[in-house]
Amino acid sequence: MVAMKITDGMKIINAAMMLLLLALMAAISTASADKQTYIVRMDKTKITNTYSSLVSSTKPWHQAVLDSLIDVSSMEATPPELLYSYETTLFGFAAKLSSKQLESLKNMDGFMSAVPNKMLSLHTTRSPLFLGLTGMKGEKGPWSGSNLHSDVIIGVVDSGIWPEHVSFQDHGLSPVPERWKGVCENGTRFSPSNCNKKLIGARYFYGGYIAAGGKINDTEEYKSARDVSGHGTHTASTAGGDIVENANLFGLANGTATGMRYTARIAAYKVCWPGCTSVDILTAMVKAIEDGVDVLTLSLGSESEAVPYWQDYLVIASYLAFKSGIFVAFSAGNSGPDAYTAVNTAPWIMTVAASTMDRSFVAIIELGNGETFEGSSFYTGKALKGLPIVYGKTAGDLGAEYCLSGSLDPKLVKGKIVICEQGIVRRTEKGEAVKSAGGAGILILSPEGEDLANEVHVLPDIFLGAIASKAVIKYWNTTKAPTASIVFKRTMYGNQAPKVAAFSSRGPNLVGPDVIKPDITAPGVDILAAWPAETSPSRLKSDKRRVLFNIISGTSMSCPHISGIAALIKSKHKDWSPAAIKSALMTTAYTLDNKGKPIADLAFYTSASPFAIGSGHVDPIKATDPGLIYNITAEDYISYLCSLHYTDSQVSMFEEGYQCTPTELRMQPGDLNYPSFAVNFKQKARNVTFTYKRIVTNVGIPKSTYKVSVEVPKGVSVIVSPKVLSFTELYEELSYEVSFTGLSRNKTVAGSSFGSLVWVSGNYRVRSPIAVSWK
């Protein structure tokens, strides 16, 4: 053995080698960190021709493309990572690429676009009766007769499904439609045996979520279509769940739970883990189109942002679904009541707002000074009587006003009612913090509006509207020893309804201002529907309660109502296009509540405008027989995109290789045959006229005459020509024009004014809202 002496020179060499190694590791780390997931669209013809010689039975075209991006001379240690490939509905792939790899791809002949993956979120019984689908004497309207046996398939793109739930039993259903091409994929606690004649498909997608840095905890989540969140199970049962008697939550809302189209088939596409990504949602939508669904319901979306339609792959996938004859409904979002917050606003999408029903879950609070206020609660226990109230500094440290975990002092809150402001964390987490600190109850304040959409808490609770909240704070500020009592009244019926929820996202349409959004409103507040057997109603780990049904709120809940009703209409009118179904839903929607008053806006204490409720509240009975429809084809939508002055390459994202004609480029976006009118003037417009054309199709009585009635918005004049439409046969098409002229504005006209255009014939009232805006 030869002894070696470590000299100073060797130390220098070792140090230099270490620095070189660290530099190399840093370069590799930087290259890896530089990577981002993209949805890549390619020109099929060009790519097939270019790579035909490289493609073999062992190497598909997309792998050949990605292999060509690898630069062996560079320090990038990781090659492109393929997530999904698309070959039928659209042509391209989703992959994780470095900036250099992306630049190389952009220089490739056949490259069309690369859109970054983005994170999206979920938009989180009584309703069939409230909607008139079940009568008082066993009359079932659209549910009656031969309509009971339906092969309409609803695709639910959400957080998965709990397949064993009684809402998804298949008693009495005929065999699975032969046209169905979908599958039930194996995964954690899920196998093909979990599917039946009701739940006929189940897939799951998480590549985009993992690529975006998301993690799936195998002890808390299932790598399968099985739902742990509850959201997907709830929405699926709302759209197409079977009839279940005596459904309730802790005895609340007791009755019969059923989907809007309870004989429909359901296919679940799980894309939401803790988060949802555009890559996974796109891939699920493409699969659903290929599988053969008739309706797609998506209760999810991004925050409001002005992304052009050609850059939004959910919009593109929705167009491809529409072109395939699929009705697509999205939730409008829960970012209300601010303007321009509605998302999922492409005209071929049915964008759904949320409103209340005539049922509530009442709790009454009496303050120590004798004032009483009505709030909401799902608590069913004994009343809280004469307990002290604490808030903010009298309840704990920094963050105590929001009841954050660890902010409350048990010595200050034990046995007391704790006031909590909304924000920062979920309301149920505030309740958990109060209970952990020994509080007897929680009083949650609303900063604005009278929206009382509540959640299931782990202790006695009451949620108050803005007016009551201000009174409580005033009492607390002016009283040395404030106290309160809370009585829980359980389920109450007969409320004035519907009213649009304060949280429901609003228009105008940020991306396409020539189309009113949202399109329609439906029940989305305090909706009882199916729930996973292993998920607590509060979704808190500390909550050990388990329920068969749960009550939650959001445009997530209103969206599947519309999807289910669309399936109902589809089962009655099998040859109707998605646009015809959408038109029927919109033109028959109502704008007066059950007391004969205009539908109210819970955020502003005023009547709801079309920017809150679109055409109005859905009426499924009338929607099955609308009289007239405004039909739109895929070609019409492409012409609309051209009228927005999109380039040919941008329009090609929808129809590959399409070139806009001079006629299309001269069109007005307002000429789209949409069942509503959005008219936009410049700020000081006067004597400026916009004339829009519409075509209606007779689907009611063969020989019929319709006369027009116009509620004219303030600040404009409206001329309709002709004023009478006389039809001689079914499916006859007649056209009319509407001219809007801007007049001298006065102080009564703010940013927008509203009206309507109605074609009337006997019992038919075909109504289109009008929204006039000054920009």
XYZ file of C-alpha atoms in Angstrom, residues 240-759:
520
model
C -78.283 12.350 -14.615
C -78.560 10.593 -11.255
C -81.294 8.019 -10.663
C -84.364 8.605 -8.456
C -83.610 8.146 -4.746
C -86.394 8.441 -2.160
C -85.895 10.021 1.280
C -82.675 11.772 0.359
C -81.517 14.307 2.955
C -78.608 15.789 4.894
C -79.038 15.317 8.666
C -82.798 15.316 8.004
C -82.614 18.600 6.092
C -84.097 18.973 2.582
C -85.770 15.581 2.907
C -87.363 14.377 -0.300
C -86.671 12.625 -3.586
C -83.291 13.266 -5.164
C -83.046 12.835 -8.905
C -81.014 14.046 -11.824
C -82.549 16.330 -14.428
C -82.470 13.444 -16.905
C -82.526 10.489 -14.541
C -82.560 7.854 -17.299
C -79.481 9.290 -19.011
C -76.200 7.367 -19.110
C -73.180 8.896 -17.383
C -69.521 8.859 -18.386
C -67.102 10.286 -15.803
C -63.810 11.928 -16.819
C -61.653 12.720 -13.793
C -59.362 15.709 -14.375
C -59.322 17.424 -10.981
C -57.031 16.228 -8.220
C -56.369 18.962 -5.763
C -56.106 21.093 -8.927
C -57.197 20.816 -12.565
C -55.062 21.691 -15.589
C -56.019 22.712 -19.094
C -53.925 19.857 -20.559
C -55.860 17.183 -18.662
C -59.230 18.826 -19.337
C -58.507 19.127 -23.061
C -57.454 15.480 -23.238
C -60.607 14.387 -21.394
C -62.826 16.438 -23.714
C -61.143 14.943 -26.782
C -61.672 11.445 -25.392
C -65.312 12.217 -24.569
C -65.909 13.354 -28.148
C -64.317 10.167 -29.477
C -66.227 8.015 -26.963
C -69.563 9.323 -28.216
C -71.156 11.488 -25.497
C -74.179 13.642 -26.386
C -73.755 16.261 -23.664
C -70.637 17.563 -21.932
C -70.874 19.281 -18.545
C -67.880 21.076 -17.049
C -68.220 22.853 -13.703
C -64.751 24.377 -13.769
C -62.721 27.176 -15.290
C -60.010 29.768 -14.836
C -60.108 33.175 -13.273
C -61.507 35.851 -15.556
C -58.962 36.769 -18.201
C -59.151 38.185 -21.720
C -57.630 35.218 -23.561
C -58.654 35.187 -27.239
C -60.761 32.203 -28.210
C -58.040 30.840 -30.505
C -55.605 30.620 -27.565
C -58.021 28.803 -25.223
C -57.932 25.070 -25.828
C -61.064 24.423 -23.776
C -62.863 26.792 -26.144
C -61.343 25.003 -29.144
C -62.271 21.574 -27.758
C -65.805 22.849 -27.086
C -66.086 23.952 -30.707
C -64.926 20.518 -31.876
C -67.540 18.971 -29.583
C -70.226 21.279 -30.985
C -69.178 20.322 -34.518
C -69.609 16.675 -33.499
C -73.184 17.368 -32.351
C -72.415 17.580 -28.636
C -74.099 20.132 -26.362
C -71.477 21.754 -24.099
C -72.271 23.548 -20.834
C -69.753 25.299 -18.579
C -70.222 27.090 -15.280
C -69.833 30.880 -15.472
C -67.638 30.998 -12.354
C -67.957 32.102 -8.736
C -66.126 35.442 -8.941
C -69.200 37.692 -8.748
C -70.592 40.174 -8.283
C -67.939 42.211 -10.132
C -68.453 42.906 -13.835
C -66.438 41.084 -16.525
C -65.865 38.051 -14.281
C -67.785 35.449 -16.322
C -65.562 32.795 -17.890
C -66.148 30.090 -20.502
C -67.844 32.634 -22.737
C -67.433 31.357 -26.323
C -70.771 31.547 -28.148
C -70.964 27.781 -28.798
C -70.732 27.160 -25.033
C -73.801 27.378 -22.779
C -72.498 29.562 -19.923
C -74.490 29.067 -16.722
C -75.067 31.437 -13.804
C -76.384 30.404 -10.375
C -79.551 31.363 -8.533
C -81.637 30.347 -5.528
C -84.678 28.111 -5.110
C -87.698 28.619 -2.868
C -86.089 26.508 -0.118
C -83.836 27.762 2.661
C -82.167 26.542 5.834
C -82.984 29.205 8.368
C -81.275 30.201 11.584
C -82.342 33.225 13.659
C -79.903 35.267 15.717
C -81.136 37.541 18.514
C -78.632 40.077 19.799
C -78.500 41.176 23.392
C -80.224 44.461 22.477
C -83.263 42.587 21.145
C -82.525 42.937 17.439
C -83.149 39.754 15.417
C -81.808 38.735 12.002
C -82.311 35.774 9.716
C -79.342 33.826 8.458
C -78.630 30.314 7.219
C -77.297 27.139 8.843
C -77.247 23.394 8.268
C -76.933 22.750 12.020
C -79.808 20.710 13.437
C -79.009 20.681 17.168
C -80.147 22.722 20.144
C -80.247 26.511 20.247
C -77.420 28.630 21.645
C -78.862 30.898 24.338
C -77.439 34.148 25.701
C -73.769 33.415 24.994
C -71.019 36.088 24.929
C -69.750 37.241 21.516
C -66.033 37.683 20.804
C -64.348 39.100 17.729
C -60.886 40.092 16.567
C -58.647 41.118 19.452
C -61.161 39.896 22.030
C -60.874 36.422 20.462
C -57.144 36.095 19.894
C -54.118 37.366 18.019
C -53.358 38.490 14.467
C -55.766 36.816 12.083
C -58.410 36.196 14.740
C -60.926 38.316 12.816
C -60.682 35.696 10.040
C -60.574 32.801 12.540
C -57.375 31.412 11.061
C -55.950 28.223 12.512
C -53.887 29.043 15.615
C -55.082 32.651 15.819
C -57.784 32.083 18.451
C -57.004 32.018 22.180
C -58.898 29.204 23.955
C -59.002 31.290 27.133
C -60.885 34.019 25.263
C -63.252 31.969 23.074
C -64.191 28.919 25.157
C -67.961 28.599 25.443
C -68.575 31.742 23.347
C -69.871 32.657 19.914
C -66.991 33.779 17.688
C -67.488 36.299 14.888
C -65.490 35.466 11.754
C -65.035 37.508 8.596
C -64.933 35.772 5.218
C -61.676 35.380 3.353
C -58.195 33.781 3.295
C -59.389 30.240 4.155
C -62.569 28.247 3.590
C -65.453 28.947 5.934
C -65.448 25.356 7.150
C -61.808 25.772 8.198
C -62.813 28.803 10.254
C -65.398 26.658 12.011
C -62.775 23.988 12.639
C -60.491 26.623 14.207
C -63.298 27.893 16.460
C -64.183 24.381 17.585
C -60.528 23.517 18.253
C -60.232 26.594 20.473
C -63.333 25.599 22.456
C -65.814 28.030 20.897
C -69.514 27.219 21.255
C -70.523 28.551 17.846
C -69.443 30.572 14.822
C -71.074 33.648 13.297
C -69.820 34.300 9.761
C -70.188 37.775 8.268
C -70.828 38.551 4.611
C -68.992 41.610 3.222
C -71.558 42.262 0.488
C -74.943 41.127 -0.734
C -77.637 38.968 0.816
C -76.433 35.678 -0.596
C -76.784 33.076 2.187
C -75.215 30.067 0.420
C -73.723 28.200 3.360
C -71.510 25.175 4.040
C -71.676 22.267 6.477
C -69.779 23.122 9.668
C -68.452 21.035 12.543
C -70.175 23.163 15.208
C -73.277 25.381 15.537
C -73.093 28.166 12.965
C -74.978 31.000 11.339
C -74.135 32.841 8.126
C -75.490 36.384 7.785
C -76.026 38.706 4.840
C -74.344 42.118 4.565
C -77.153 44.114 6.206
C -77.310 41.874 9.267
C -73.503 41.653 9.384
C -73.187 45.436 9.640
C -75.774 45.517 12.417
C -73.910 42.825 14.374
C -70.610 44.719 14.115
C -72.310 47.956 15.157
C -73.795 46.196 18.197
C -70.452 44.623 19.091
C -68.659 47.994 18.808
C -71.151 49.807 21.021
C -71.720 47.196 23.713
C -69.421 46.443 26.613
C -70.530 42.802 27.014
C -72.261 41.730 23.787
C -74.306 38.510 23.774
C -76.457 36.584 21.314
C -78.809 33.619 21.002
C -79.171 31.469 17.870
C -82.189 29.287 17.038
C -82.033 26.761 14.180
C -85.246 26.462 12.135
C -84.144 23.644 9.784
C -85.778 23.487 6.307
C -88.166 26.227 5.187
C -90.122 26.470 1.921
C -91.980 29.189 0.050
C -89.242 31.798 -0.278
C -89.392 34.392 -3.020
C -87.298 32.859 -5.790
C -85.286 32.657 -7.888
C -82.705 35.299 -7.001
C -79.289 35.429 -8.632
C -76.482 34.528 -6.213
C -74.004 37.245 -5.292
C -71.083 34.897 -6.004
C -72.270 34.142 -9.548
C -69.859 35.626 -12.103
C -71.127 38.460 -14.300
C -70.824 39.861 -17.786
C -70.237 41.729 -19.971
C -68.314 39.228 -22.057
C -64.640 40.120 -21.721
C -63.512 38.193 -24.808
C -66.506 38.514 -27.152
C -68.515 41.611 -26.127
C -70.917 41.075 -29.045
C -72.444 38.079 -27.230
C -74.229 38.428 -23.873
C -72.799 36.175 -21.161
C -73.796 34.322 -19.072
C -76.520 32.719 -21.218
C -78.906 31.510 -18.544
C -79.283 30.885 -14.819
C -80.350 27.741 -12.953
C -80.510 26.477 -9.346
C -77.025 26.680 -7.833
C -77.553 27.581 -4.152
C -77.892 24.918 -1.439
C -78.233 21.969 -3.828
C -78.691 18.487 -2.345
C -77.035 15.731 -4.380
C -74.958 12.538 -4.087
C -71.756 12.418 -2.026
C -68.861 9.906 -1.704
C -69.199 7.429 1.145
C -65.742 8.176 2.565
C -65.731 11.998 2.371
C -67.024 14.158 5.213
C -69.730 16.729 4.379
C -67.388 19.560 5.419
C -64.437 18.006 3.518
C -62.342 18.429 6.672
C -60.102 15.559 7.785
C -61.091 16.145 11.405
C -64.770 15.664 10.545
C -65.580 11.973 10.978
C -69.227 12.249 9.877
C -70.257 10.485 6.685
C -73.339 11.193 4.565
C -75.057 9.817 1.473
C -76.062 13.285 0.226
C -74.573 16.716 0.759
C -75.635 20.324 0.210
C -73.220 22.645 -1.601
C -73.459 25.780 -3.752
C -71.861 27.328 -6.819
C -72.221 27.722 -10.546
C -70.771 24.201 -10.417
C -74.200 23.128 -9.211
C -76.246 25.153 -11.703
C -74.265 23.932 -14.721
C -75.278 20.224 -14.432
C -78.921 21.299 -14.074
C -78.676 22.800 -17.560
C -76.705 19.827 -18.902
C -79.320 17.401 -17.613
C -82.168 19.463 -19.067
C -80.295 19.600 -22.394
C -80.171 15.784 -22.280
C -83.908 15.822 -21.603
C -84.541 17.966 -24.695
C -82.144 15.821 -26.741
C -84.129 12.706 -25.811
C -87.324 14.348 -27.083
C -85.821 16.020 -30.172
C -83.101 13.623 -31.297
C -82.447 15.528 -34.536
C -81.932 18.941 -32.877
C -78.487 20.481 -33.064
C -76.677 21.743 -29.932
C -77.507 25.292 -31.080
C -81.205 24.445 -31.387
C -81.236 23.044 -27.838
C -79.392 26.096 -26.574
C -81.828 28.418 -28.334
C -84.804 26.579 -26.850
C -83.372 26.916 -23.343
C -82.595 30.615 -23.759
C -85.712 31.890 -25.536
C -88.093 30.196 -23.081
C -86.269 31.307 -19.917
C -88.286 33.501 -17.562
C -87.375 36.776 -15.841
C -90.121 37.020 -13.182
C -89.912 35.163 -9.866
C -92.572 33.047 -8.149
C -94.178 36.220 -6.772
C -94.459 37.861 -10.184
C -91.597 40.291 -9.533
C -88.435 40.729 -11.640
C -85.739 38.252 -10.584
C -83.661 40.006 -7.920
C -79.885 40.322 -7.680
C -78.739 39.381 -4.168
C -75.582 41.443 -4.583
C -77.092 44.815 -5.447
C -80.673 44.781 -4.063
C -81.953 45.463 -7.606
C -83.461 43.531 -10.497
C -80.987 41.190 -12.144
C -79.718 42.302 -15.546
C -78.837 40.054 -18.517
C -75.205 40.393 -17.417
C -76.198 38.416 -14.287
C -78.829 35.961 -15.574
C -78.462 36.053 -19.356
C -81.826 35.266 -20.934
C -83.320 34.426 -17.535
C -84.051 31.353 -15.448
C -84.356 28.002 -17.189
C -87.866 26.637 -17.787
C -87.496 22.985 -18.869
C -91.185 22.509 -19.628
C -91.355 25.350 -22.149
C -87.888 24.569 -23.506
C -89.132 21.243 -24.864
C -91.614 23.175 -27.053
C -90.135 26.626 -27.788
C -92.089 27.493 -30.957
C -89.109 29.017 -32.787
C -85.386 28.365 -32.622
C -82.287 30.291 -33.685
C -80.089 27.664 -35.303
C -76.326 28.078 -35.786
C -73.958 25.804 -37.712
C -70.245 25.208 -37.248
C -69.705 27.185 -40.465
C -71.588 30.129 -38.933
C -69.249 30.096 -35.948
C -66.196 30.082 -38.212
C -67.610 33.103 -40.038
C -68.108 34.739 -36.645
C -64.421 34.170 -35.816
C -63.486 35.763 -39.132
C -65.682 38.762 -38.265
C -63.542 39.203 -35.132
C -60.647 39.771 -37.565
C -58.745 36.696 -36.451
C -55.968 35.773 -38.872
C -56.280 32.682 -41.052
C -53.743 30.876 -38.856
C -55.796 31.726 -35.759
C -59.054 30.547 -37.344
C -57.183 27.401 -38.427
C -56.992 26.441 -34.755
C -60.699 25.605 -35.148
C -60.781 24.512 -38.808
C -57.361 23.478 -40.077
C -56.288 25.363 -43.179
C -59.298 27.693 -43.205
C -59.043 31.010 -45.038
C -61.539 33.774 -44.248
C -63.391 35.136 -47.274
C -63.734 38.885 -47.962
C -67.461 38.570 -47.184
C -66.742 37.033 -43.756
C -64.205 39.745 -42.964
C -66.849 42.393 -43.688
C -69.418 40.750 -41.417
C -70.416 42.199 -38.060
C -69.941 39.916 -35.042
C -73.479 40.959 -34.057
C -74.847 39.159 -37.139
C -74.210 35.781 -35.521
C -77.633 34.104 -35.314
C -77.540 34.196 -31.502
C -80.740 34.190 -29.393
C -79.763 37.494 -27.698
C -78.544 40.947 -28.723
C -75.442 42.730 -27.400
C -75.101 46.219 -28.876
C -71.955 48.247 -28.200
C -71.687 51.983 -28.885
C -68.701 54.218 -28.405
C -68.952 56.566 -25.436
C -70.491 59.576 -27.232
C -72.253 57.707 -30.018
C -75.311 59.541 -31.346
C -77.389 58.734 -34.397
C -75.153 55.702 -35.013
C -77.105 52.663 -36.182
C -76.278 48.956 -35.994
C -78.504 46.606 -37.978
C -78.408 42.887 -37.198
C -80.036 40.021 -39.060
C -81.581 36.940 -37.478
C -83.130 33.755 -38.882
C -85.733 31.761 -36.934
C -86.946 28.227 -37.634
C -90.491 27.121 -36.905
C -90.543 24.034 -34.662
C -93.978 24.687 -33.130
C -97.292 24.772 -35.028
C -97.033 24.356 -38.833
C -99.265 27.287 -39.728
C -98.561 30.082 -37.273
C -98.103 33.827 -37.141
C -95.746 35.611 -34.751
C -95.895 39.312 -33.904
C -92.964 41.167 -32.403
C -93.020 42.998 -29.078
C -90.044 45.108 -28.020
C -89.074 46.466 -24.625
C -86.785 49.261 -25.790
C -83.605 49.883 -23.760
C -82.996 53.451 -22.633
C -80.769 55.538 -24.872
C -81.621 53.833 -28.169
C -84.393 53.454 -30.682
C -85.250 49.982 -32.009
C -86.844 49.143 -35.353
C -87.745 45.553 -36.281
C -88.528 44.575 -39.879
C -90.786 42.812 -40.568
C -92.966 43.050 -37.471
C -94.916 39.896 -38.370
C -93.599 36.453 -39.313
C -96.088 34.059 -40.938
C -95.097 30.402 -41.218
C -96.870 27.856 -43.426
C -95.018 24.675 -42.408
C -92.722 23.095 -39.843
C -88.987 23.791 -40.120
C -89.622 26.790 -42.360
C -87.046 29.540 -41.916
C -87.852 33.250 -41.936
C -85.534 36.186 -41.328
C -85.861 39.617 -39.767
C -83.629 42.603 -39.075
C -83.269 44.756 -35.991
C -81.828 48.276 -36.130
C -80.466 49.916 -32.985
C -79.811 53.650 -33.127
C -77.923 55.454 -30.361
C -79.746 58.556 -29.125
C -78.688 61.417 -26.884
C -77.692 59.840 -23.578
C -79.031 61.187 -20.330
C -78.176 60.659 -16.686
C -80.591 57.730 -16.384
C -78.377 55.666 -18.688
C -75.179 54.534 -17.009
C -72.804 52.097 -18.705
C -75.539 49.799 -20.012
C -79.284 49.603 -20.498
C -81.465 46.585 -21.102
C -84.590 45.454 -22.889
C -85.979 42.538 -24.859
C -87.389 41.422 -28.192
C -90.215 38.864 -28.068
C -91.982 37.010 -30.881
